Short mmCIF file of C-alpha atoms in Angstrom, two decimals:
data_model
loop_
_atom_site.label_atom_id
_atom_site.label_comp_id
_atom_site.label_asym_id
_atom_site.label_seq_id
_atom_site.Cartn_x
_atom_site.Cartn_y
_atom_site.Cartn_z
CA MET A 1 0.00 0.00 0.00
CA LYS A 2 1.33 3.42 -0.97
CA ILE A 3 2.27 5.85 1.80
CA THR A 4 0.84 9.31 1.19
CA THR A 5 1.16 10.99 4.60
CA ILE A 6 3.74 10.66 7.37
CA GLY A 7 3.15 12.13 10.81
CA LEU A 8 6.34 12.93 12.72
CA ASP A 9 6.39 13.65 16.44
CA ILE A 10 9.72 15.38 17.04
CA ALA A 11 11.68 15.46 20.30
CA LYS A 12 15.27 15.86 21.51
CA ARG A 13 16.41 12.22 21.28
CA PHE A 14 13.62 9.86 20.18
CA PHE A 15 11.27 10.59 17.27
CA HIS A 16 8.05 8.71 16.49
CA VAL A 17 6.74 8.20 12.96
CA VAL A 18 3.39 6.94 11.65
CA CYS A 19 2.83 6.23 7.95
CA CYS A 20 -0.69 6.39 6.49
CA ASN A 21 -2.21 5.72 3.08
CA GLU A 22 -4.61 7.90 1.09
CA GLN A 23 -7.60 6.69 3.12
CA GLY A 24 -5.85 7.57 6.38
CA ARG A 25 -5.27 3.96 7.37
CA LEU A 26 -2.18 3.31 9.48
CA ILE A 27 0.40 1.30 7.50
CA ASN A 28 3.49 1.48 9.64
CA LYS A 29 4.83 3.11 12.77
CA LYS A 30 8.37 3.35 14.04
CA MET A 31 10.55 4.96 16.68
CA LEU A 32 13.72 6.65 15.42
CA THR A 33 16.75 8.07 17.13
CA ARG A 34 17.87 11.54 16.14
CA ALA A 35 20.63 10.13 13.88
CA GLN A 36 18.16 7.88 12.03
CA VAL A 37 15.56 10.51 11.06
CA LEU A 38 17.01 11.85 7.81
CA ALA A 39 18.16 8.40 6.65
CA PHE A 40 14.58 7.16 7.13
CA PHE A 41 13.04 9.93 5.02
CA GLN A 42 15.64 9.55 2.28
CA LYS A 43 14.39 6.00 1.76
CA GLN A 44 10.68 6.91 1.68
CA PRO A 45 8.74 7.70 -1.52
CA THR A 46 7.77 11.34 -2.01
CA CYS A 47 4.82 12.16 0.22
CA LEU A 48 3.39 14.69 2.66
CA VAL A 49 5.28 14.93 5.97
CA ALA A 50 3.50 16.69 8.82
CA LEU A 51 5.05 18.08 12.01
CA GLU A 52 3.82 20.20 14.88
CA ALA A 53 5.00 23.81 14.73
CA CYS A 54 7.15 23.76 17.85
CA ALA A 55 10.79 23.97 18.93
CA THR A 56 13.26 22.78 16.21
CA SER A 57 10.39 22.18 13.74
CA ASN A 58 11.75 24.71 11.21
CA TYR A 59 15.11 22.92 11.13
CA TRP A 60 13.57 19.50 10.58
CA ALA A 61 11.14 20.87 8.00
CA ARG A 62 13.99 22.28 5.92
CA GLU A 63 16.04 19.09 6.18
CA ILE A 64 13.10 16.84 5.25
CA GLN A 65 12.29 19.10 2.29
CA LYS A 66 15.82 18.43 1.03
CA CYS A 67 14.88 14.73 0.94
CA GLY A 68 12.22 15.57 -1.66
CA HIS A 69 9.10 15.59 0.53
CA LYS A 70 6.38 18.19 0.95
CA VAL A 71 6.34 19.40 4.56
CA LYS A 72 3.52 21.01 6.55
CA LEU A 73 3.84 22.56 10.00
CA ILE A 74 0.57 22.26 11.92
CA PRO A 75 -0.27 24.56 14.85
CA PRO A 76 -0.33 22.44 18.05
CA GLN A 77 -3.75 23.73 19.13
CA HIS A 78 -5.30 22.23 15.97
CA VAL A 79 -3.60 18.86 16.46
CA LYS A 80 -5.10 18.38 19.92
CA ALA A 81 -8.61 17.96 18.52
CA PHE A 82 -7.59 14.86 16.54
CA LEU A 83 -5.90 13.00 19.40
CA ILE A 84 -7.79 9.74 20.03
CA GLY A 85 -7.18 7.48 23.00
CA ASN A 86 -4.51 7.96 25.60
CA LYS A 87 -1.77 10.47 24.97
CA ASN A 88 1.45 8.85 23.79
CA ASP A 89 4.02 9.60 21.13
CA TYR A 90 2.48 7.36 18.45
CA ASN A 91 -1.01 8.78 18.99
CA ASP A 92 0.45 12.30 18.83
CA ALA A 93 2.10 11.48 15.49
CA LEU A 94 -1.17 9.99 14.18
CA ALA A 95 -3.10 13.10 15.25
CA ILE A 96 -0.56 15.25 13.38
CA SER A 97 -1.04 13.12 10.27
CA VAL A 98 -4.85 13.42 10.44
CA ALA A 99 -4.73 17.18 11.04
CA ALA A 100 -2.42 17.67 8.04
CA ASN A 101 -5.12 16.33 5.69
CA GLN A 102 -7.82 18.71 6.95
CA LEU A 103 -8.12 21.34 4.25
CA HIS A 104 -9.63 23.94 6.58
CA ILE A 105 -6.60 23.89 8.91
CA LYS A 106 -3.97 26.41 7.86
CA SER A 107 -0.35 25.42 8.17
CA VAL A 108 2.54 27.53 9.49
CA GLY A 109 5.17 28.90 7.12
CA ILE A 110 8.62 27.32 7.31
CA LYS A 111 11.23 29.88 8.33
CA SER A 112 14.42 30.28 6.33
CA ILE A 113 17.88 30.52 7.88
CA GLU A 114 17.80 34.30 7.36
CA GLN A 115 14.50 34.59 9.20
CA GLN A 116 15.78 32.50 12.10
CA ASP A 117 18.95 34.61 12.31
CA ASN A 118 16.87 37.79 12.50
CA GLN A 119 14.54 36.19 15.01
CA ALA A 120 17.50 35.24 17.21
CA GLN A 121 18.63 38.87 17.22
CA HIS A 122 15.21 40.00 18.45
CA LYS A 123 15.00 37.24 21.06
CA VAL A 124 18.36 38.03 22.68
CA ARG A 125 17.59 41.76 22.65
CA GLU A 126 14.19 41.12 24.23
CA LEU A 127 15.84 38.99 26.92
CA ALA A 128 18.38 41.72 27.68
CA VAL A 129 15.58 44.32 27.99
CA LYS A 130 13.69 42.07 30.43
CA GLN A 131 16.85 41.50 32.44
CA ARG A 132 17.50 45.26 32.59
CA THR A 133 13.94 45.91 33.76
CA ALA A 134 14.26 43.24 36.46
CA LEU A 135 17.62 44.66 37.56
CA CYS A 136 16.22 48.18 37.84
CA ASN A 137 13.30 46.90 39.93
CA GLN A 138 15.77 45.06 42.17
CA ILE A 139 17.83 48.25 42.62
CA ARG A 140 14.75 50.33 43.44
CA GLY A 141 13.56 47.73 45.94
CA LEU A 142 16.92 47.47 47.72
CA ILE A 143 17.42 51.23 47.94
CA ALA A 144 13.87 51.69 49.24
CA GLU A 145 14.82 49.60 52.28
CA TYR A 146 17.29 52.39 53.17
CA GLY A 147 14.65 55.09 52.93
CA ILE A 148 15.51 56.29 49.41
CA ILE A 149 12.68 56.11 46.88
CA LEU A 150 13.49 56.13 43.16
CA SER A 151 10.94 56.86 40.46
CA GLN A 152 10.16 54.26 37.86
CA GLY A 153 12.10 54.18 34.61
CA VAL A 154 15.49 52.91 33.52
CA ASN A 155 16.80 56.40 32.72
CA HIS A 156 15.91 57.71 36.17
CA VAL A 157 17.63 54.78 37.90
CA ARG A 158 20.69 55.11 35.67
CA LYS A 159 21.08 58.83 36.37
CA THR A 160 20.33 58.68 40.10
CA ILE A 161 22.75 55.91 41.18
CA PRO A 162 25.93 58.07 40.81
CA PHE A 163 24.40 60.86 42.94
CA ILE A 164 23.43 58.37 45.65
CA LEU A 165 26.95 56.93 45.73
CA ASP A 166 28.55 60.39 45.95
CA ASP A 167 26.04 61.83 48.45
CA GLY A 168 27.63 61.73 51.88
CA SER A 169 24.41 62.73 53.64
CA THR A 170 22.79 59.33 53.06
CA GLN A 171 23.12 56.64 55.71
CA LEU A 172 24.27 53.98 53.27
CA SER A 173 26.99 51.68 54.56
CA GLU A 174 30.13 50.97 52.57
CA THR A 175 28.99 47.37 52.19
CA PHE A 176 25.77 48.42 50.47
CA LYS A 177 27.60 50.99 48.34
CA THR A 178 29.87 48.19 47.10
CA ILE A 179 26.77 46.16 46.18
CA LEU A 180 25.25 49.20 44.46
CA ARG A 181 28.40 49.74 42.39
CA GLN A 182 28.24 46.11 41.23
CA LEU A 183 24.59 46.56 40.26
CA GLN A 184 25.50 49.74 38.41
CA ALA A 185 28.15 47.82 36.46
CA GLN A 186 25.58 45.15 35.56
CA LEU A 187 23.16 47.85 34.37
CA ASN A 188 25.85 49.45 32.19
CA ALA A 189 26.75 46.06 30.72
CA LEU A 190 23.11 45.36 29.83
CA ASP A 191 22.82 48.81 28.23
CA LYS A 192 25.80 47.99 26.02
CA CYS A 193 24.33 44.59 25.09
CA ILE A 194 20.98 46.11 24.11
CA GLU A 195 22.68 48.81 22.05
CA ALA A 196 24.84 46.19 20.29
CA TYR A 197 21.82 44.00 19.48
CA SER A 198 19.84 47.02 18.24
CA GLN A 199 22.70 48.08 15.98
CA LEU A 200 23.01 44.54 14.64
CA ILE A 201 19.32 44.53 13.71
CA VAL A 202 19.68 47.90 11.96
CA GLU A 203 22.68 46.69 9.95
CA THR A 204 20.88 43.48 8.99
CA VAL A 205 17.85 45.41 7.75
CA LYS A 206 20.04 47.53 5.46
CA SER A 207 20.96 44.42 3.43
CA ASN A 208 17.39 43.08 3.23
CA ALA A 209 15.44 44.33 0.20
CA ILE A 210 12.04 43.37 1.65
CA CYS A 211 12.69 45.26 4.89
CA GLN A 212 13.86 48.30 2.95
CA ARG A 213 10.61 48.42 0.97
CA ILE A 214 8.48 47.86 4.07
CA GLN A 215 10.16 50.82 5.79
CA THR A 216 8.60 53.14 3.18
CA ILE A 217 5.29 52.62 5.03
CA PRO A 218 4.68 55.23 7.78
CA GLY A 219 5.15 53.57 11.17
CA PHE A 220 7.70 50.99 10.05
CA GLY A 221 11.26 51.40 11.32
CA PRO A 222 14.17 48.94 11.32
CA MET A 223 12.91 47.09 14.42
CA VAL A 224 9.32 46.67 13.19
CA SER A 225 10.26 45.77 9.61
CA SER A 226 12.79 43.19 10.79
CA ALA A 227 10.26 41.56 13.15
CA TYR A 228 7.65 41.58 10.36
CA PHE A 229 10.05 39.83 7.97
CA ASN A 230 10.79 37.22 10.63
CA GLU A 231 7.11 36.35 10.85
CA VAL A 232 5.86 36.78 7.28
CA GLY A 233 8.99 36.22 5.17
CA ASN A 234 8.30 36.77 1.45
CA GLY A 235 4.53 36.64 2.05
CA ALA A 236 3.99 33.61 -0.19
CA HIS A 237 2.40 31.62 2.63
CA TYR A 238 -0.54 34.06 2.84
CA LYS A 239 -3.28 34.50 0.23
CA ARG A 240 -4.11 38.09 1.15
CA GLY A 241 -3.15 40.84 3.53
CA ARG A 242 -6.06 40.22 5.88
CA ASP A 243 -4.72 36.72 6.55
CA VAL A 244 -1.55 38.35 7.90
CA SER A 245 -3.40 40.72 10.22
CA ALA A 246 -5.67 37.87 11.35
CA SER A 247 -2.67 35.67 12.16
CA LEU A 248 -1.25 38.52 14.28
CA GLY A 249 -4.47 38.95 16.26
CA ILE A 250 -5.31 42.52 15.21
CA VAL A 251 -8.75 41.74 13.75
CA PRO A 252 -12.01 41.61 15.76
CA LYS A 253 -12.80 38.47 17.71
CA GLN A 254 -16.18 36.95 16.89
CA HIS A 255 -18.81 35.52 19.21
CA SER A 256 -21.71 35.05 16.79
CA SER A 257 -24.72 32.75 17.06
CA GLY A 258 -28.20 32.36 15.58
CA GLY A 259 -27.38 34.47 12.56
CA LYS A 260 -26.51 37.46 14.73
CA ASP A 261 -22.99 38.76 14.30
CA SER A 262 -21.19 39.90 17.44
CA LEU A 263 -17.73 41.43 17.10
CA LEU A 264 -15.59 41.91 20.20
CA GLY A 265 -12.13 43.38 20.73
CA ILE A 266 -9.09 42.17 18.81
CA SER A 267 -8.40 38.44 19.07
CA LYS A 268 -4.77 38.86 20.26
CA ARG A 269 -3.71 35.62 18.60
CA GLY A 270 -0.33 34.85 17.11
CA ASN A 271 2.91 36.76 17.60
CA SER A 272 2.35 39.14 20.54
CA TYR A 273 5.83 40.67 20.12
CA LEU A 274 5.18 41.78 16.52
CA ARG A 275 1.64 42.88 17.35
CA CYS A 276 3.03 45.13 20.10
CA LEU A 277 5.62 46.64 17.73
CA LEU A 278 2.98 47.30 15.03
CA ILE A 279 0.70 49.09 17.49
CA GLN A 280 3.61 51.13 18.85
CA GLY A 281 4.48 52.17 15.29
CA ALA A 282 0.84 52.98 14.60
CA LYS A 283 0.66 55.17 17.72
CA ALA A 284 3.58 57.24 16.45
CA VAL A 285 1.78 57.85 13.14
CA VAL A 286 -1.66 58.53 14.63
CA SER A 287 -0.27 61.02 17.15
CA ARG A 288 1.23 63.11 14.32
CA ALA A 289 -1.61 62.78 11.80
CA GLY A 290 -3.50 65.77 13.22
CA THR A 291 -1.09 68.27 11.64
CA LYS A 292 -1.07 66.59 8.21
CA SER A 293 -3.50 66.62 5.28
CA ASP A 294 -2.43 63.69 3.08
CA LYS A 295 -4.89 60.89 2.24
CA LEU A 296 -3.68 58.54 4.99
CA SER A 297 -3.74 61.25 7.66
CA GLN A 298 -7.27 62.26 6.65
CA TRP A 299 -8.40 58.65 7.06
CA ILE A 300 -6.71 58.43 10.49
CA ASN A 301 -8.11 61.79 11.69
CA LYS A 302 -11.63 60.80 10.70
CA LEU A 303 -11.24 57.52 12.55
CA VAL A 304 -9.92 59.29 15.66
CA LYS A 305 -12.99 61.55 15.73
CA THR A 306 -15.52 58.76 15.23
CA ARG A 307 -13.91 55.85 17.11
CA GLY A 308 -11.31 57.33 19.44
CA HIS A 309 -7.52 57.40 19.59
CA ASN A 310 -6.86 53.83 20.75
CA ARG A 311 -9.16 52.19 18.21
CA ALA A 312 -7.61 54.31 15.48
CA CYS A 313 -4.14 53.05 16.50
CA VAL A 314 -5.23 49.42 16.30
CA ALA A 315 -7.03 50.03 13.00
CA TYR A 316 -3.92 51.57 11.47
CA ALA A 317 -1.76 48.70 12.84
CA ASN A 318 -4.11 46.37 10.96
CA LYS A 319 -3.67 48.46 7.82
CA MET A 320 0.12 48.47 8.30
CA ALA A 321 0.21 44.67 8.32
CA ARG A 322 -1.91 44.45 5.17
CA MET A 323 0.05 47.11 3.29
CA ALA A 324 3.33 45.45 4.26
CA TRP A 325 2.11 42.15 2.81
CA ALA A 326 1.08 43.89 -0.43
CA ILE A 327 4.50 45.52 -0.72
CA THR A 328 6.27 42.25 0.11
CA VAL A 329 4.57 40.16 -2.59
CA SER A 330 4.34 42.87 -5.28
CA GLY A 331 7.87 44.26 -5.03
CA GLU A 332 6.48 47.82 -5.08
CA ASP A 333 7.04 50.71 -2.68
CA TYR A 334 4.49 52.37 -0.44
CA SER A 335 3.96 55.30 -2.82
CA THR A 336 2.40 52.99 -5.44
CA ILE A 337 0.14 51.05 -3.05
CA GLU A 338 -3.54 52.03 -2.93
CA ILE A 339 -4.51 53.34 0.53
#
C-alpha cells in the first residue's frame, strides 16, 4: 500500500513516525533516534510529511524538504482535537497526520535561515531588555529599604545611582555601596548589550530588500520591519493581507450565534511581540496625523474623531500589516500602493 502521509512527532532524542495511506489507514509506525531521522526519510517515496509547529520544527522541515518531501507545519492547538485514546508519542504522530489532511486547517510557514537569524537577534535583545527591567526593579527595591525612593524608569535609575553613591548625607553603609556599584556595572553592561543588538538589527535590515521596501510605510522602522520579515517572510504563505493581520491577532474576535454577528475586541492571537511593535508604530503615526492633510492622515483623523484614539491606532496597525504584505509580494514601494 502506498504511503501518502507521514506524521512525525519530534523530540530531543527519540522521534516517532506513523505512515498512512490515502484513506488515512495506518500502514506502519516506528521509533527513530535523532541520527536515524534523515536516513529514514531519504528511503521513503515522495509524500506529505506533517510536524507540529514547535521547537526545532523549522530545522527538521527544511532538512526533510531536502529529501524531496512536501512538509507542513501544523499549529499544536489544531492537532489536539484529533488526538484519540490515551496520549502517547504514536497517537500524537497519528493526530498530526490526520490534522495535516484537513483542508480547513492552515499550516505555518517554514522559516528560512535568514528569518531565524533575524529572530534570534530580536530574542536576545528582548531577553536583555527584560533582564535590565528586572535589575532596575531590584535596585529600586533594595534602595527603598534604606529610605531612598526612586521613580520608575530605567533612565531615572541610571542617572540617580551616581548621585546616591557620591552623596555623603545618606546613611548607606560601605557594604551596600559596594553592592550598588556592582549593580550599576551590571546595568551598564546590559545597556551595552541592548545597544549592540539594536545596531546589529539595523545593519541586517540595510541588506534586506524586503525590509527596505516595508520601511517606506509610515510607522515601520528597522525594528518593526525586521520583526515583520521574521514572521511573514516573502509573504507567499498568505493568500491576502487580511490573513496576515488575522494571524497577528489585530482583527475583531467573533462571538456570533443564531445568525446574529457579534464582534468583540481584537483576538490577540499569534505573535504578541510583533503585534506590540505594530501598534507602537501605529501610535507614532496617529499622534502626528492631526497636523497633516495627506490621504492617509485624513483617514486616520476621521477615525480618531468617530472611534477614538486607541481604536484608530489598532485600526492603522491592521492596515500596516496588510500594506506590508502587499509591498512584500508585489515588489512595489508604499507610494504605489492604494490606501
